[in-house]
Amino acid sequence: DAGVIQSPRHEVTEMGQEVTLRCKPISGHDYLFWYRQTMMRGLELLIYFNNNVPIDDSGMPEDRFSAKMPNASFSTLKIQPSEPRDSAVYFCASSWGGGRTEAFFGQGTRLTVV
Amino acid sequence: QKEVEQDPGPLSVPEGAIVSLNCTYSNSAFQYFMWYRQYSRKGPELLMYTYSSGNKEDGRFTAQVDKSSKYISLFIRDSQPSDSATYLCAMSAGSSASKIIFGSGTRLSIRP
């Protein structure tokens, strides 16, 4: 397996634009996590899914953020409209068994909102 | 107050030194304790995994969990320049609420 695949690797966008980040988890994994990493706040959990169903979205900072998982092999994180304070590295991770097992991370998407 | 607290460092030590990294937490429901290592511009990767209290050793790395004090540690013996990375502690209750909560990470640099 190629591991968790995220796209794009880098995204530069203007304030107010819509941004969509994509993630393909490892085949067979039943949990998918979206994290955001900044120097100031570290690695923050935004939302996680179990069997494609959102379980906890309490980390989503505002209504401008939304996430979907239409099937077991694909998830998106959307920011609309984007703001400069959304600039961060966004990671997707997947695991089998949730927090009881290893989470495998993608390479991340580095988002810059100007 | 964050559920997991970790000193962000940075921490710089000479090659061969013993390194001690620590985290404290507030949620007594945490049962699974992990250490991830993250190299620059990469995603975190699992380094050590411990269930409940006790010690676990893997080569030069030792993880300790003290649930009574809500305190976990990672020790690195005979540190190498290749150990230079950010180390993140992570925890989970392992129940139906199986989210993984990370510390903010400690940036470690090993000087040759």
PDB file of C-alpha atoms in Angstrom:
ATOM      1  CA  ASP A   1       0.000   0.000   0.000  1.00  0.00           C
ATOM      2  CA  ALA A   2       1.236   3.490  -0.823  1.00  0.00           C
ATOM      3  CA  GLY A   3       0.215   4.844   2.558  1.00  0.00           C
ATOM      4  CA  VAL A   4      -2.074   7.781   3.200  1.00  0.00           C
ATOM      5  CA  ILE A   5      -2.126  10.057   0.185  1.00  0.00           C
ATOM      6  CA  GLN A   6      -2.941  13.751   0.466  1.00  0.00           C
ATOM      7  CA  SER A   7      -3.340  16.330  -2.249  1.00  0.00           C
ATOM      8  CA  PRO A   8      -2.308  18.936  -3.013  1.00  0.00           C
ATOM      9  CA  ARG A   9       1.052  19.036  -1.164  1.00  0.00           C
ATOM     10  CA  HIS A  10       1.082  22.836  -1.271  1.00  0.00           C
ATOM     11  CA  GLU A  11      -1.728  25.297  -1.749  1.00  0.00           C
ATOM     12  CA  VAL A  12      -1.482  29.076  -1.940  1.00  0.00           C
ATOM     13  CA  THR A  13      -4.770  30.914  -2.194  1.00  0.00           C
ATOM     14  CA  GLU A  14      -6.193  34.361  -1.678  1.00  0.00           C
ATOM     15  CA  MET A  15      -8.343  35.273   1.274  1.00  0.00           C
ATOM     16  CA  GLY A  16     -11.995  34.559   0.578  1.00  0.00           C
ATOM     17  CA  GLN A  17     -11.386  31.703  -1.827  1.00  0.00           C
ATOM     18  CA  GLU A  18     -12.617  28.166  -1.318  1.00  0.00           C
ATOM     19  CA  VAL A  19      -9.997  25.550  -0.527  1.00  0.00           C
ATOM     20  CA  THR A  20     -10.477  21.788  -0.792  1.00  0.00           C
ATOM     21  CA  LEU A  21      -7.984  19.345   0.659  1.00  0.00           C
ATOM     22  CA  ARG A  22      -8.136  15.675  -0.288  1.00  0.00           C
ATOM     23  CA  CYS A  23      -7.172  12.446   1.421  1.00  0.00           C
ATOM     24  CA  LYS A  24      -7.031   8.793   0.431  1.00  0.00           C
ATOM     25  CA  PRO A  25      -6.647   6.572   3.525  1.00  0.00           C
ATOM     26  CA  ILE A  26      -4.941   3.215   3.684  1.00  0.00           C
ATOM     27  CA  SER A  27      -7.182   0.477   2.329  1.00  0.00           C
ATOM     28  CA  GLY A  28      -8.936  -1.441   5.107  1.00  0.00           C
ATOM     29  CA  HIS A  29      -8.588   1.250   7.743  1.00  0.00           C
ATOM     30  CA  ASP A  30     -11.867   2.177   9.413  1.00  0.00           C
ATOM     31  CA  TYR A  31     -10.871   5.446  11.078  1.00  0.00           C
ATOM     32  CA  LEU A  32      -9.861   8.683   9.381  1.00  0.00           C
ATOM     33  CA  PHE A  33      -8.583  11.769  11.204  1.00  0.00           C
ATOM     34  CA  TRP A  34      -8.014  15.345  10.040  1.00  0.00           C
ATOM     35  CA  TYR A  35      -5.444  17.376  11.985  1.00  0.00           C
ATOM     36  CA  ARG A  36      -4.079  20.902  11.666  1.00  0.00           C
ATOM     37  CA  GLN A  37      -0.538  21.772  12.740  1.00  0.00           C
ATOM     38  CA  THR A  38       0.814  25.240  13.550  1.00  0.00           C
ATOM     39  CA  MET A  39       3.794  26.440  15.560  1.00  0.00           C
ATOM     40  CA  MET A  40       1.536  28.155  18.054  1.00  0.00           C
ATOM     41  CA  ARG A  41      -1.074  25.439  18.614  1.00  0.00           C
ATOM     42  CA  GLY A  42       0.706  22.215  17.711  1.00  0.00           C
ATOM     43  CA  LEU A  43      -1.218  19.295  16.197  1.00  0.00           C
ATOM     44  CA  GLU A  44      -4.948  19.822  16.679  1.00  0.00           C
ATOM     45  CA  LEU A  45      -7.627  17.256  15.904  1.00  0.00           C
ATOM     46  CA  LEU A  46     -10.305  18.809  13.707  1.00  0.00           C
ATOM     47  CA  ILE A  47     -12.638  15.880  13.006  1.00  0.00           C
ATOM     48  CA  TYR A  48     -12.582  12.112  12.763  1.00  0.00           C
ATOM     49  CA  PHE A  49     -14.668   9.491  10.978  1.00  0.00           C
ATOM     50  CA  ASN A  50     -15.430   5.872  11.732  1.00  0.00           C
ATOM     51  CA  ASN A  51     -16.652   3.782   8.809  1.00  0.00           C
ATOM     52  CA  ASN A  52     -17.249   6.987   6.820  1.00  0.00           C
ATOM     53  CA  VAL A  53     -19.467   8.519   9.536  1.00  0.00           C
ATOM     54  CA  PRO A  54     -18.324  11.703  11.329  1.00  0.00           C
ATOM     55  CA  ILE A  55     -17.968  10.888  15.033  1.00  0.00           C
ATOM     56  CA  ASP A  56     -16.544  14.034  16.579  1.00  0.00           C
ATOM     57  CA  ASP A  57     -16.239  17.409  14.869  1.00  0.00           C
ATOM     58  CA  SER A  58     -15.765  19.454  18.026  1.00  0.00           C
ATOM     59  CA  GLY A  59     -12.318  20.527  16.861  1.00  0.00           C
ATOM     60  CA  MET A  60     -13.569  22.193  13.703  1.00  0.00           C
ATOM     61  CA  PRO A  61     -12.820  25.853  14.414  1.00  0.00           C
ATOM     62  CA  GLU A  62     -15.708  27.499  12.599  1.00  0.00           C
ATOM     63  CA  ASP A  63     -18.595  26.883  10.247  1.00  0.00           C
ATOM     64  CA  ARG A  64     -16.254  27.824   7.428  1.00  0.00           C
ATOM     65  CA  PHE A  65     -14.731  24.358   7.825  1.00  0.00           C
ATOM     66  CA  SER A  66     -16.502  21.241   6.617  1.00  0.00           C
ATOM     67  CA  ALA A  67     -15.419  17.648   6.022  1.00  0.00           C
ATOM     68  CA  LYS A  68     -16.931  14.750   4.168  1.00  0.00           C
ATOM     69  CA  MET A  69     -16.156  11.099   3.630  1.00  0.00           C
ATOM     70  CA  PRO A  70     -18.389   9.859   0.799  1.00  0.00           C
ATOM     71  CA  ASN A  71     -16.740   6.415   0.751  1.00  0.00           C
ATOM     72  CA  ALA A  72     -14.047   4.385   2.482  1.00  0.00           C
ATOM     73  CA  SER A  73     -11.308   5.542   0.146  1.00  0.00           C
ATOM     74  CA  PHE A  74     -11.783   9.280  -0.003  1.00  0.00           C
ATOM     75  CA  SER A  75     -12.257  12.284   2.275  1.00  0.00           C
ATOM     76  CA  THR A  76     -12.242  16.047   1.790  1.00  0.00           C
ATOM     77  CA  LEU A  77     -11.724  19.012   4.084  1.00  0.00           C
ATOM     78  CA  LYS A  78     -13.155  22.239   2.744  1.00  0.00           C
ATOM     79  CA  ILE A  79     -12.606  25.806   3.921  1.00  0.00           C
ATOM     80  CA  GLN A  80     -14.987  28.405   2.568  1.00  0.00           C
ATOM     81  CA  PRO A  81     -14.194  31.289   2.702  1.00  0.00           C
ATOM     82  CA  SER A  82     -10.520  30.960   3.597  1.00  0.00           C
ATOM     83  CA  GLU A  83      -8.739  33.434   5.885  1.00  0.00           C
ATOM     84  CA  PRO A  84      -5.024  34.125   6.544  1.00  0.00           C
ATOM     85  CA  ARG A  85      -5.294  32.552  10.021  1.00  0.00           C
ATOM     86  CA  ASP A  86      -6.168  29.238   8.338  1.00  0.00           C
ATOM     87  CA  SER A  87      -2.575  29.005   7.098  1.00  0.00           C
ATOM     88  CA  ALA A  88      -1.155  25.770   8.507  1.00  0.00           C
ATOM     89  CA  VAL A  89      -0.158  22.241   7.588  1.00  0.00           C
ATOM     90  CA  TYR A  90      -3.191  19.974   7.383  1.00  0.00           C
ATOM     91  CA  PHE A  91      -2.654  16.261   7.976  1.00  0.00           C
ATOM     92  CA  CYS A  92      -4.890  13.338   7.255  1.00  0.00           C
ATOM     93  CA  ALA A  93      -4.302  10.087   9.150  1.00  0.00           C
ATOM     94  CA  SER A  94      -5.962   6.689   9.115  1.00  0.00           C
ATOM     95  CA  SER A  95      -5.972   3.716  11.456  1.00  0.00           C
ATOM     96  CA  TRP A  96      -7.600   0.377  12.063  1.00  0.00           C
ATOM     97  CA  GLY A  97      -9.301   0.480  15.474  1.00  0.00           C
ATOM     98  CA  GLY A  98      -9.181   4.175  16.245  1.00  0.00           C
ATOM     99  CA  GLY A  99      -7.035   5.353  19.128  1.00  0.00           C
ATOM    100  CA  ARG A 100      -6.030   1.845  20.145  1.00  0.00           C
ATOM    101  CA  THR A 101      -3.696   1.381  17.224  1.00  0.00           C
ATOM    102  CA  GLU A 102      -1.124   3.277  15.208  1.00  0.00           C
ATOM    103  CA  ALA A 103      -2.328   6.204  13.141  1.00  0.00           C
ATOM    104  CA  PHE A 104      -0.617   6.486   9.758  1.00  0.00           C
ATOM    105  CA  PHE A 105      -0.173  10.043   8.542  1.00  0.00           C
ATOM    106  CA  GLY A 106      -0.014  11.473   5.082  1.00  0.00           C
ATOM    107  CA  GLN A 107       2.659  13.954   4.017  1.00  0.00           C
ATOM    108  CA  GLY A 108       0.376  16.872   4.759  1.00  0.00           C
ATOM    109  CA  THR A 109      -0.922  19.831   2.773  1.00  0.00           C
ATOM    110  CA  ARG A 110       0.816  23.121   3.456  1.00  0.00           C
ATOM    111  CA  LEU A 111      -1.839  25.816   3.088  1.00  0.00           C
ATOM    112  CA  THR A 112      -0.987  29.485   2.762  1.00  0.00           C
ATOM    113  CA  VAL A 113      -3.797  32.022   2.610  1.00  0.00           C
ATOM    114  CA  VAL A 114      -2.649  35.486   1.537  1.00  0.00           C
TER     115      VAL A 114
ATOM    116  CA  GLN B   1      -6.271  24.010  29.937  1.00  0.00           C
ATOM    117  CA  LYS B   2      -5.192  21.572  27.241  1.00  0.00           C
ATOM    118  CA  GLU B   3      -5.838  17.859  27.784  1.00  0.00           C
ATOM    119  CA  VAL B   4      -2.185  17.118  27.004  1.00  0.00           C
ATOM    120  CA  GLU B   5       0.695  19.426  27.901  1.00  0.00           C
ATOM    121  CA  GLN B   6       4.179  19.120  26.430  1.00  0.00           C
ATOM    122  CA  ASP B   7       7.180  21.398  26.731  1.00  0.00           C
ATOM    123  CA  PRO B   8       7.800  22.700  23.193  1.00  0.00           C
ATOM    124  CA  GLY B   9      11.542  23.128  23.707  1.00  0.00           C
ATOM    125  CA  PRO B  10      13.617  23.503  21.642  1.00  0.00           C
ATOM    126  CA  LEU B  11      16.020  21.088  23.299  1.00  0.00           C
ATOM    127  CA  SER B  12      19.637  20.825  22.140  1.00  0.00           C
ATOM    128  CA  VAL B  13      22.018  18.161  23.510  1.00  0.00           C
ATOM    129  CA  PRO B  14      25.402  16.737  22.446  1.00  0.00           C
ATOM    130  CA  GLU B  15      25.657  13.411  20.667  1.00  0.00           C
ATOM    131  CA  GLY B  16      25.693  10.488  23.076  1.00  0.00           C
ATOM    132  CA  ALA B  17      23.653  12.248  25.768  1.00  0.00           C
ATOM    133  CA  ILE B  18      20.558  10.814  27.407  1.00  0.00           C
ATOM    134  CA  VAL B  19      17.434  12.713  26.432  1.00  0.00           C
ATOM    135  CA  SER B  20      14.281  12.911  28.539  1.00  0.00           C
ATOM    136  CA  LEU B  21      11.006  14.103  27.019  1.00  0.00           C
ATOM    137  CA  ASN B  22       7.832  14.449  29.062  1.00  0.00           C
ATOM    138  CA  CYS B  23       4.108  15.050  28.867  1.00  0.00           C
ATOM    139  CA  THR B  24       1.387  15.551  31.423  1.00  0.00           C
ATOM    140  CA  TYR B  25      -2.309  15.008  30.889  1.00  0.00           C
ATOM    141  CA  SER B  26      -5.580  15.687  32.657  1.00  0.00           C
ATOM    142  CA  ASN B  27      -7.989  13.044  31.305  1.00  0.00           C
ATOM    143  CA  SER B  28      -7.904   9.973  33.549  1.00  0.00           C
ATOM    144  CA  ALA B  29      -9.719   7.969  30.844  1.00  0.00           C
ATOM    145  CA  PHE B  30      -6.590   7.805  28.684  1.00  0.00           C
ATOM    146  CA  GLN B  31      -5.384   4.207  28.387  1.00  0.00           C
ATOM    147  CA  TYR B  32      -3.194   4.222  25.279  1.00  0.00           C
ATOM    148  CA  PHE B  33      -0.014   6.255  25.237  1.00  0.00           C
ATOM    149  CA  MET B  34       2.166   6.839  22.218  1.00  0.00           C
ATOM    150  CA  TRP B  35       5.207   8.748  21.074  1.00  0.00           C
ATOM    151  CA  TYR B  36       5.432   9.922  17.489  1.00  0.00           C
ATOM    152  CA  ARG B  37       8.513  11.289  15.750  1.00  0.00           C
ATOM    153  CA  GLN B  38       8.204  13.926  13.053  1.00  0.00           C
ATOM    154  CA  TYR B  39      11.015  14.934  10.743  1.00  0.00           C
ATOM    155  CA  SER B  40      10.942  18.304   9.027  1.00  0.00           C
ATOM    156  CA  ARG B  41       8.231  18.595   6.367  1.00  0.00           C
ATOM    157  CA  LYS B  42       7.020  15.040   7.001  1.00  0.00           C
ATOM    158  CA  GLY B  43       4.028  13.525   8.751  1.00  0.00           C
ATOM    159  CA  PRO B  44       4.415  12.083  12.263  1.00  0.00           C
ATOM    160  CA  GLU B  45       5.369   8.395  12.546  1.00  0.00           C
ATOM    161  CA  LEU B  46       4.773   6.095  15.502  1.00  0.00           C
ATOM    162  CA  LEU B  47       7.870   5.490  17.610  1.00  0.00           C
ATOM    163  CA  MET B  48       6.604   3.858  20.812  1.00  0.00           C
ATOM    164  CA  TYR B  49       3.243   2.506  21.986  1.00  0.00           C
ATOM    165  CA  THR B  50       2.229   1.633  25.560  1.00  0.00           C
ATOM    166  CA  TYR B  51      -1.008   0.414  27.019  1.00  0.00           C
ATOM    167  CA  SER B  52      -1.817   1.534  30.593  1.00  0.00           C
ATOM    168  CA  SER B  53       1.020   1.995  33.097  1.00  0.00           C
ATOM    169  CA  GLY B  54       4.559   0.684  33.041  1.00  0.00           C
ATOM    170  CA  ASN B  55       7.700   0.763  30.962  1.00  0.00           C
ATOM    171  CA  LYS B  56       8.465  -0.332  27.444  1.00  0.00           C
ATOM    172  CA  GLU B  57      11.899  -0.543  25.890  1.00  0.00           C
ATOM    173  CA  ASP B  58      12.865  -0.688  22.216  1.00  0.00           C
ATOM    174  CA  GLY B  59      16.546  -0.395  21.476  1.00  0.00           C
ATOM    175  CA  ARG B  60      17.763   3.008  22.623  1.00  0.00           C
ATOM    176  CA  PHE B  61      14.215   4.180  23.411  1.00  0.00           C
ATOM    177  CA  THR B  62      12.285   3.686  26.657  1.00  0.00           C
ATOM    178  CA  ALA B  63       8.720   4.845  27.259  1.00  0.00           C
ATOM    179  CA  GLN B  64       7.339   5.206  30.780  1.00  0.00           C
ATOM    180  CA  VAL B  65       3.762   5.782  31.881  1.00  0.00           C
ATOM    181  CA  ASP B  66       2.747   6.814  35.395  1.00  0.00           C
ATOM    182  CA  LYS B  67      -1.042   6.967  35.419  1.00  0.00           C
ATOM    183  CA  SER B  68      -1.206   7.917  39.096  1.00  0.00           C
ATOM    184  CA  SER B  69       0.675  11.123  38.311  1.00  0.00           C
ATOM    185  CA  LYS B  70      -0.774  11.503  34.787  1.00  0.00           C
ATOM    186  CA  TYR B  71       2.771  11.735  33.469  1.00  0.00           C
ATOM    187  CA  ILE B  72       4.537  10.021  30.590  1.00  0.00           C
ATOM    188  CA  SER B  73       8.161  10.083  29.508  1.00  0.00           C
ATOM    189  CA  LEU B  74      10.366   9.072  26.607  1.00  0.00           C
ATOM    190  CA  PHE B  75      14.064   8.431  27.179  1.00  0.00           C
ATOM    191  CA  ILE B  76      16.603   8.263  24.389  1.00  0.00           C
ATOM    192  CA  ARG B  77      19.976   6.719  25.247  1.00  0.00           C
ATOM    193  CA  ASP B  78      23.170   7.310  23.262  1.00  0.00           C
ATOM    194  CA  SER B  79      21.440  10.006  21.223  1.00  0.00           C
ATOM    195  CA  GLN B  80      22.455  10.346  17.575  1.00  0.00           C
ATOM    196  CA  PRO B  81      22.221  13.295  15.149  1.00  0.00           C
ATOM    197  CA  SER B  82      19.620  11.240  13.246  1.00  0.00           C
ATOM    198  CA  ASP B  83      17.379  11.505  16.325  1.00  0.00           C
ATOM    199  CA  SER B  84      16.999  15.241  15.637  1.00  0.00           C
ATOM    200  CA  ALA B  85      13.273  15.708  15.060  1.00  0.00           C
ATOM    201  CA  THR B  86      10.096  16.840  16.774  1.00  0.00           C
ATOM    202  CA  TYR B  87       8.714  14.328  19.278  1.00  0.00           C
ATOM    203  CA  LEU B  88       4.986  14.336  19.973  1.00  0.00           C
ATOM    204  CA  CYS B  89       3.257  12.470  22.755  1.00  0.00           C
ATOM    205  CA  ALA B  90      -0.235  11.175  21.969  1.00  0.00           C
ATOM    206  CA  MET B  91      -3.006   9.599  23.993  1.00  0.00           C
ATOM    207  CA  SER B  92      -6.340   7.927  23.571  1.00  0.00           C
ATOM    208  CA  ALA B  93      -9.070   6.532  25.774  1.00  0.00           C
ATOM    209  CA  GLY B  94      -9.466   3.660  23.347  1.00  0.00           C
ATOM    210  CA  SER B  95     -13.182   3.546  23.914  1.00  0.00           C
ATOM    211  CA  SER B  96     -15.960   4.389  21.484  1.00  0.00           C
ATOM    212  CA  ALA B  97     -14.600   7.948  21.661  1.00  0.00           C
ATOM    213  CA  SER B  98     -11.381   6.832  20.057  1.00  0.00           C
ATOM    214  CA  LYS B  99      -9.851  10.129  19.159  1.00  0.00           C
ATOM    215  CA  ILE B 100      -6.097  10.565  19.475  1.00  0.00           C
ATOM    216  CA  ILE B 101      -4.986  13.732  21.241  1.00  0.00           C
ATOM    217  CA  PHE B 102      -1.461  15.003  20.649  1.00  0.00           C
ATOM    218  CA  GLY B 103       0.864  17.176  22.680  1.00  0.00           C
ATOM    219  CA  SER B 104       2.287  20.219  20.955  1.00  0.00           C
ATOM    220  CA  GLY B 105       5.626  18.484  20.318  1.00  0.00           C
ATOM    221  CA  THR B 106       9.196  19.010  21.537  1.00  0.00           C
ATOM    222  CA  ARG B 107      11.786  19.988  18.958  1.00  0.00           C
ATOM    223  CA  LEU B 108      15.008  18.057  19.650  1.00  0.00           C
ATOM    224  CA  SER B 109      18.418  18.736  18.138  1.00  0.00           C
ATOM    225  CA  ILE B 110      21.420  16.440  18.670  1.00  0.00           C
ATOM    226  CA  ARG B 111      24.735  18.207  18.154  1.00  0.00           C
ATOM    227  CA  PRO B 112      27.537  16.090  16.564  1.00  0.00           C
TER     228      PRO B 112
END
